[in-house]
JSON list of C-alpha atoms in Angstrom, two decimals:
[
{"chain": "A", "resi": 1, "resn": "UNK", "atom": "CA", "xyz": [75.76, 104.13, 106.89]},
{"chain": "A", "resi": 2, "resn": "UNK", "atom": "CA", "xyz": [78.20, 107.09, 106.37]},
{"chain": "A", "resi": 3, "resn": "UNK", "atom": "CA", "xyz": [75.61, 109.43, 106.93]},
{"chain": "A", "resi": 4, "resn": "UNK", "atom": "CA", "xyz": [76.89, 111.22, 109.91]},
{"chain": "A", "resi": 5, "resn": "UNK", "atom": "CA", "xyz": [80.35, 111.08, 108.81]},
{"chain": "A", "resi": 6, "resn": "UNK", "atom": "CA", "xyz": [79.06, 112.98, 105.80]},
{"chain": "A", "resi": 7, "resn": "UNK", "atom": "CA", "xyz": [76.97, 115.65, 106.65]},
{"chain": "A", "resi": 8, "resn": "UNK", "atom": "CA", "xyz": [79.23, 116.72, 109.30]},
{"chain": "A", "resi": 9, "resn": "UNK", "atom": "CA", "xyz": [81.69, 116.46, 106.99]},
{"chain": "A", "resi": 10, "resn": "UNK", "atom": "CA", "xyz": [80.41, 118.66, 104.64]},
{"chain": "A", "resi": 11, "resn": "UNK", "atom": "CA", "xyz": [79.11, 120.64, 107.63]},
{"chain": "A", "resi": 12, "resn": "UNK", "atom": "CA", "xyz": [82.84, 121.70, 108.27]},
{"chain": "A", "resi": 13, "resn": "UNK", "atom": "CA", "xyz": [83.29, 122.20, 104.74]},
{"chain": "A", "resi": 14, "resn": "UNK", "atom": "CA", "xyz": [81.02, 124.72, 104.57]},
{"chain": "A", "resi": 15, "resn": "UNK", "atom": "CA", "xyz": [81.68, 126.23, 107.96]},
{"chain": "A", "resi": 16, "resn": "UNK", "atom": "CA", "xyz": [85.42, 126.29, 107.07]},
{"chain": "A", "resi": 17, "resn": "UNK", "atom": "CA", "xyz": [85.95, 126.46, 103.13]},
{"chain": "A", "resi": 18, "resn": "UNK", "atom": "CA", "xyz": [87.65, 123.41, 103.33]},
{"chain": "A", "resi": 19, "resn": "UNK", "atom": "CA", "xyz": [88.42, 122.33, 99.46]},
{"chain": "A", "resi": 20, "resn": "UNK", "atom": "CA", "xyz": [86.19, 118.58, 98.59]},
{"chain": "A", "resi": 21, "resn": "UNK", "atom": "CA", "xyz": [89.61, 116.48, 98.66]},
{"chain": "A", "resi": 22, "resn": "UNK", "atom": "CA", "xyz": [90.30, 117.62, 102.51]},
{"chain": "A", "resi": 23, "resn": "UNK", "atom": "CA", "xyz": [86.93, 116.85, 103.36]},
{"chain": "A", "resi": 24, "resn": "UNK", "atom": "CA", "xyz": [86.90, 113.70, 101.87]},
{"chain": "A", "resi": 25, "resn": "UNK", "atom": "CA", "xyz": [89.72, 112.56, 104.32]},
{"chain": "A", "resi": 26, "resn": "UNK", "atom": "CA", "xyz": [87.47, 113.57, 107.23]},
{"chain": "A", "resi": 27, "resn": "UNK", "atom": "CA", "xyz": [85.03, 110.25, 106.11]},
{"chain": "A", "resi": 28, "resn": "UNK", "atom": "CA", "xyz": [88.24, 108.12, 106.43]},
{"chain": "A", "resi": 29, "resn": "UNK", "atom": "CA", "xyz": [89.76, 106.37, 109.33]},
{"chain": "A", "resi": 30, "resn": "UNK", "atom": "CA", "xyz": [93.16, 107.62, 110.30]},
{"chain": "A", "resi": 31, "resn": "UNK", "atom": "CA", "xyz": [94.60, 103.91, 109.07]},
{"chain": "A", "resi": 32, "resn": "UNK", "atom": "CA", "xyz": [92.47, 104.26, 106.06]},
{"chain": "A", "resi": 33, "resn": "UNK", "atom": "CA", "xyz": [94.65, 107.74, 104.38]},
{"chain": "A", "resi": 34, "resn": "UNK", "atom": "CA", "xyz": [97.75, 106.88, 102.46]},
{"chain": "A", "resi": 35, "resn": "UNK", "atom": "CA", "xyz": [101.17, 108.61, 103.14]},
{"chain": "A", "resi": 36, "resn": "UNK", "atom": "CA", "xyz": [100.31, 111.16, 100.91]},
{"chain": "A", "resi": 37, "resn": "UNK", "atom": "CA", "xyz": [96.77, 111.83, 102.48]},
{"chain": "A", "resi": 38, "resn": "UNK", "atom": "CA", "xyz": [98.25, 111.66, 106.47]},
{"chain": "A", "resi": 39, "resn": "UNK", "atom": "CA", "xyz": [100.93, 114.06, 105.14]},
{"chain": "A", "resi": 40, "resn": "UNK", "atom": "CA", "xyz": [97.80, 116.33, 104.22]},
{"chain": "A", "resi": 41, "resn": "UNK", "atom": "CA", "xyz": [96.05, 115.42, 107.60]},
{"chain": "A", "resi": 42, "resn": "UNK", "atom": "CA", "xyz": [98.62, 116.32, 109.87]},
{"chain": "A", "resi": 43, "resn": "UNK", "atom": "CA", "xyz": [99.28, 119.46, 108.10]},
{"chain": "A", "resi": 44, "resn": "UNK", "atom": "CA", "xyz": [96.33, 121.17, 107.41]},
{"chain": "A", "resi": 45, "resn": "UNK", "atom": "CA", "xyz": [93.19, 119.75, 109.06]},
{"chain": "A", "resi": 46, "resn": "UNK", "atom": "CA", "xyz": [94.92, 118.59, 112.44]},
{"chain": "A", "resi": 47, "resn": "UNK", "atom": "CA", "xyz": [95.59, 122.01, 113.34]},
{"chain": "A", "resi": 48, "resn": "UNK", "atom": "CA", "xyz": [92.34, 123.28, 112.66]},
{"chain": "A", "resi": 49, "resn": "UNK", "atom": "CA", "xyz": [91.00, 120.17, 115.04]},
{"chain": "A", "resi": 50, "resn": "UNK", "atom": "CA", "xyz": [90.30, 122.60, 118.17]},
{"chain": "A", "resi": 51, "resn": "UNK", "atom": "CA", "xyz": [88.37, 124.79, 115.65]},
{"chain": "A", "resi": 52, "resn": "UNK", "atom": "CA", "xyz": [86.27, 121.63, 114.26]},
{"chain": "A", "resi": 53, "resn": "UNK", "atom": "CA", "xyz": [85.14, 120.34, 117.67]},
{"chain": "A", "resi": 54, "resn": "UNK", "atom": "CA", "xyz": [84.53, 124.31, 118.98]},
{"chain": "A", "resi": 55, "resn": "UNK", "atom": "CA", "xyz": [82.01, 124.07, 116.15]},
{"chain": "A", "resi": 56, "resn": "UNK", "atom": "CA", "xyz": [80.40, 120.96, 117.01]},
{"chain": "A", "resi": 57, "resn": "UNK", "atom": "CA", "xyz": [79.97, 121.70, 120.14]},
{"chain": "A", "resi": 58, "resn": "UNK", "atom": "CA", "xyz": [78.25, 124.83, 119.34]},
{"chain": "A", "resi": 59, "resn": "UNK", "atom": "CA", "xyz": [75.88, 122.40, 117.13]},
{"chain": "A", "resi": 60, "resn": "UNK", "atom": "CA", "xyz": [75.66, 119.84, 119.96]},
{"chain": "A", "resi": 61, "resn": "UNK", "atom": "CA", "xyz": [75.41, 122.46, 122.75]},
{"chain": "A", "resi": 62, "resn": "UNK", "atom": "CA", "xyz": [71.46, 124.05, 120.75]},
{"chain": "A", "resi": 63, "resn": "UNK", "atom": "CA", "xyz": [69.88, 120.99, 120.59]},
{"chain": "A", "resi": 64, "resn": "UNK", "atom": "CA", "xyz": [67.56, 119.56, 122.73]},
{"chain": "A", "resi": 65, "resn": "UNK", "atom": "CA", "xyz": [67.75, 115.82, 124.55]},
{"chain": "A", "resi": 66, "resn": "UNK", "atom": "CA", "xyz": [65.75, 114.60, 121.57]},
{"chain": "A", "resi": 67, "resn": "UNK", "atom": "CA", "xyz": [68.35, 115.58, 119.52]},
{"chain": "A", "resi": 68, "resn": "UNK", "atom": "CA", "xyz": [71.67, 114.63, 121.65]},
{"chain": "A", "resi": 69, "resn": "UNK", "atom": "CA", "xyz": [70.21, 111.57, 121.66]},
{"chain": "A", "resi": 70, "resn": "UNK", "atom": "CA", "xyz": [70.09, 111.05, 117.93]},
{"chain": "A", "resi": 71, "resn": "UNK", "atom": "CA", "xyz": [73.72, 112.18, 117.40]},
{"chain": "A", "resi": 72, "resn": "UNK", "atom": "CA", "xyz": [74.78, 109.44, 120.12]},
{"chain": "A", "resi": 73, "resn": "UNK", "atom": "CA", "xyz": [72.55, 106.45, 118.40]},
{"chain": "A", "resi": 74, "resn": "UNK", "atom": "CA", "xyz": [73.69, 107.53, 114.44]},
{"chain": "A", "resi": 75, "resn": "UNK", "atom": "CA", "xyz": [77.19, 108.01, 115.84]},
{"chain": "A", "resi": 76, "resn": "UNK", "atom": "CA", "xyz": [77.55, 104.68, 117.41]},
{"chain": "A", "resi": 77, "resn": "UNK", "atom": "CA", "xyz": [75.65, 103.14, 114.39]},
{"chain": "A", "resi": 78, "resn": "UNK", "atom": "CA", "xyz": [78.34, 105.08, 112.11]},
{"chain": "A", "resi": 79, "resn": "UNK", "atom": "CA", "xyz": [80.78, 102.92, 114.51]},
{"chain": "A", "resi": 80, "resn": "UNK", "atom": "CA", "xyz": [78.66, 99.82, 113.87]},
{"chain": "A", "resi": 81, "resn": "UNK", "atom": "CA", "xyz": [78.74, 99.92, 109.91]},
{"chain": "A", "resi": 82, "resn": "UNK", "atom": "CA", "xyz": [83.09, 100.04, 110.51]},
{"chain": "A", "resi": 83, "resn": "UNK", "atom": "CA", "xyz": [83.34, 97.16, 113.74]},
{"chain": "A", "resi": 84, "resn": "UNK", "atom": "CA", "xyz": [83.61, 99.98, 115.96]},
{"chain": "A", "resi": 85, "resn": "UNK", "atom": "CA", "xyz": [86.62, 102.19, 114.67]},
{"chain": "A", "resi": 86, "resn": "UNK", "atom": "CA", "xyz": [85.80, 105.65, 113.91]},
{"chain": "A", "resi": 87, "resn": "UNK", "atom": "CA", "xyz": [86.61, 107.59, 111.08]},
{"chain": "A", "resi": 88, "resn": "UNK", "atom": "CA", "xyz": [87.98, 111.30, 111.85]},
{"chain": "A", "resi": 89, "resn": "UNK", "atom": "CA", "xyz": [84.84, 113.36, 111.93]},
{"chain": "A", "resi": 90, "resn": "UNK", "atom": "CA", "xyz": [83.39, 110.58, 114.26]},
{"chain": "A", "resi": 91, "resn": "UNK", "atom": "CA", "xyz": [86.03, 110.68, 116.46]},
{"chain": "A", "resi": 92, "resn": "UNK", "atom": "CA", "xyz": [85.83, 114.23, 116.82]},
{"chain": "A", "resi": 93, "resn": "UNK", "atom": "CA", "xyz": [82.35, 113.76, 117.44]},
{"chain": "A", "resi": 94, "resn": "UNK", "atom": "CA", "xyz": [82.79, 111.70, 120.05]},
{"chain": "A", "resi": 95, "resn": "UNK", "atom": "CA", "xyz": [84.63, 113.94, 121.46]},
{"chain": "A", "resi": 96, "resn": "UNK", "atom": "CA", "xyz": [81.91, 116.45, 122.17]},
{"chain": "A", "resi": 97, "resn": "UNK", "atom": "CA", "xyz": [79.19, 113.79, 123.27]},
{"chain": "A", "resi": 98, "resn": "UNK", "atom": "CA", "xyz": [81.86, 111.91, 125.56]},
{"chain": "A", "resi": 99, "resn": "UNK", "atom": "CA", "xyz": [84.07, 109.17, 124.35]},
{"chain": "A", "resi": 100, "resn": "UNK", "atom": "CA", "xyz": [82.79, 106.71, 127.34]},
{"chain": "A", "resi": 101, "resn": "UNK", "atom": "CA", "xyz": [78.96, 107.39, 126.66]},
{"chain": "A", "resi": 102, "resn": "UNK", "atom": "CA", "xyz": [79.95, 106.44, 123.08]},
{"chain": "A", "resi": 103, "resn": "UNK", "atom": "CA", "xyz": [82.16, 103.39, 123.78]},
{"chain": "A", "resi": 104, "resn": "UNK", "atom": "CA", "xyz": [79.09, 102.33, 126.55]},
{"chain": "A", "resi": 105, "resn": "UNK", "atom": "CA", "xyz": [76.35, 102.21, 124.03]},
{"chain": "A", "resi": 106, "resn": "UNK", "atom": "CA", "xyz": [78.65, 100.81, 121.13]},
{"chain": "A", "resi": 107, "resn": "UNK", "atom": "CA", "xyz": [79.29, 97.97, 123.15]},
{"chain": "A", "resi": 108, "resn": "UNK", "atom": "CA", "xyz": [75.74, 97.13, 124.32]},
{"chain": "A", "resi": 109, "resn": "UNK", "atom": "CA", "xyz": [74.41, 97.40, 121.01]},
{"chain": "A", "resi": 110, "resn": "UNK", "atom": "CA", "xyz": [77.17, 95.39, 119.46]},
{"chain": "A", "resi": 111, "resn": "UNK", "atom": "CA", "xyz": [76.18, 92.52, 122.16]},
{"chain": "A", "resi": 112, "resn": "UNK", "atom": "CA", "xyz": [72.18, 92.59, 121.81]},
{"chain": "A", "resi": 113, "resn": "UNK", "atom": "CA", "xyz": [72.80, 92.87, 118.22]},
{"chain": "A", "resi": 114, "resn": "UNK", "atom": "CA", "xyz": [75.37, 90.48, 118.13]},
{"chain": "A", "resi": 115, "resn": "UNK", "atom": "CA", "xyz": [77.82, 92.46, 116.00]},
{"chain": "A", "resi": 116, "resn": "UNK", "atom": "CA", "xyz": [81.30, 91.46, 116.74]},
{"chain": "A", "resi": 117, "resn": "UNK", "atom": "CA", "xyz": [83.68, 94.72, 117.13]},
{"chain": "A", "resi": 118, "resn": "UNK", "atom": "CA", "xyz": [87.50, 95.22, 115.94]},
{"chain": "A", "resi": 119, "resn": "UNK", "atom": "CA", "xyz": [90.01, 93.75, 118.73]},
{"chain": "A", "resi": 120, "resn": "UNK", "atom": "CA", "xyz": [91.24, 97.55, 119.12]},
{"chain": "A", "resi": 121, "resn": "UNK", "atom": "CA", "xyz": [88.13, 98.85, 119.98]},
{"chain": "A", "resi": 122, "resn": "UNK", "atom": "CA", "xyz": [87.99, 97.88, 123.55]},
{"chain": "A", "resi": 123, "resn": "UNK", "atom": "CA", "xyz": [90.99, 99.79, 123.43]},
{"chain": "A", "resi": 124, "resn": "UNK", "atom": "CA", "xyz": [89.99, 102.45, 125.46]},
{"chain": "A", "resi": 125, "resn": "UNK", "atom": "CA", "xyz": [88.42, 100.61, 128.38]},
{"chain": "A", "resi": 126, "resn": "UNK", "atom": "CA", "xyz": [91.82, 98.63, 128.72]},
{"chain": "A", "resi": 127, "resn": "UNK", "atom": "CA", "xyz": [93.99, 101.94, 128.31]},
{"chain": "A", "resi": 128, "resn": "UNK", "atom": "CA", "xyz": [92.12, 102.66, 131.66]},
{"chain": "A", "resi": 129, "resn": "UNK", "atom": "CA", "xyz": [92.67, 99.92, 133.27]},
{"chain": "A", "resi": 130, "resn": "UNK", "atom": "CA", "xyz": [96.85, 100.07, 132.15]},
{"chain": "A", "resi": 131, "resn": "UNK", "atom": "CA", "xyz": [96.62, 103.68, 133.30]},
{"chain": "A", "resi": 132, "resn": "UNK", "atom": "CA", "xyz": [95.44, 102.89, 136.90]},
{"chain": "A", "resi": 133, "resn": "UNK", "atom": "CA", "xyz": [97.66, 99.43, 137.41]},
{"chain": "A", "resi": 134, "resn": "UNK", "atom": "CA", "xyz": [100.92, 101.61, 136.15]},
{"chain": "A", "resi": 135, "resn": "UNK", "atom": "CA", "xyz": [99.90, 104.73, 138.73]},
{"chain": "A", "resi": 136, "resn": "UNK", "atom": "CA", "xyz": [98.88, 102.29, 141.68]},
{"chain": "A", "resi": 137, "resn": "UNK", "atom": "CA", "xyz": [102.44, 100.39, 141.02]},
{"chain": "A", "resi": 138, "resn": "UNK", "atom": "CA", "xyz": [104.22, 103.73, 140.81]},
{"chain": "A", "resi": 139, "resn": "UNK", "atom": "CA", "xyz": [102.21, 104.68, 144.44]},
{"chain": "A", "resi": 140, "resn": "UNK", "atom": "CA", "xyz": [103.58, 100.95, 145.32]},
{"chain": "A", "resi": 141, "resn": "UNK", "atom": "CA", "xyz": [107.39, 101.12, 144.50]},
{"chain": "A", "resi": 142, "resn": "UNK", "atom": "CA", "xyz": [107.62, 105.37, 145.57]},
{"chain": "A", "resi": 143, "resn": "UNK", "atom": "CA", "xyz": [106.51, 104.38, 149.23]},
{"chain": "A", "resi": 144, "resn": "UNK", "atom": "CA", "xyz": [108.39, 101.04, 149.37]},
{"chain": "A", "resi": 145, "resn": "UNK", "atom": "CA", "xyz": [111.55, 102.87, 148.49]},
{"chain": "A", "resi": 146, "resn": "UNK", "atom": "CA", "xyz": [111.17, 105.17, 151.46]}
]
């Protein structure tokens, strides 16, 4: 189900004039592109990135908590259909609803659906839990060495 990914793909195309072939890299994930197609990334959609989720969250930001909730559930299904890595207009997406809402309700409908998720998608919990082990240690060794 690439339907999100689509229509908010083509969403920014039309918002943005992007040409077909730039907006087709949008639908991919970032380890999906070719050298070629990261070269064309990183040069002319990246920058526009701030732009992109601006827009979206001018989209996000009218609709009601019927709707909100609809983005969230086709969002984390869009995640579902890939075993939880998002392509670049989802993770720009996710961006506006809130990466841990996102990550949350992936990973309770991946376990009462039984859908097993990508190794690197629990990625983001553990990055947390590096981040706050490496600043309590830094705390640690700073007031040890006084």
């Amino acid at each position: 189900m690439k339907l999100l990914s689509r229509e908010m793909a083509n969403a920014l195309k039309e918002q943005f004039q992007i040409p077909p072939e730039e907006a087709a890299l949008l639908e991919k994930n970032i380890r999906q592109l070719s050298r070629q197609e990261r070269r064309t990334f990183f040069q002319k959609l990246k920058p526009r990135e701030r732009e992109f989720k601006l827009f979206f969250k001018g989209e996000y930001g009218q609709l009601d908590e019927k709707g909100r909730q609809e983005w969230l559930s086709t969002t984390v299904q869009s995640l579902l259909d890939r075993g939880g890595e998002p392509d670049l207009v989802d993770s720009m997406v996710m961006d506006v609803i809130g990466r841990l809402q996102v990550y949350r309700c992936l990973r309770e409908r991946a376990e009462n659906e039984g859908i097993r998720l990508k190794a690197l998608t629990h990625f983001g919990g553990l990055s947390m839990v590096l981040f706050l082990v490496v600043i309590i240690t830094a705390i640690i060794l700073y007031l040890a060495g006084r």
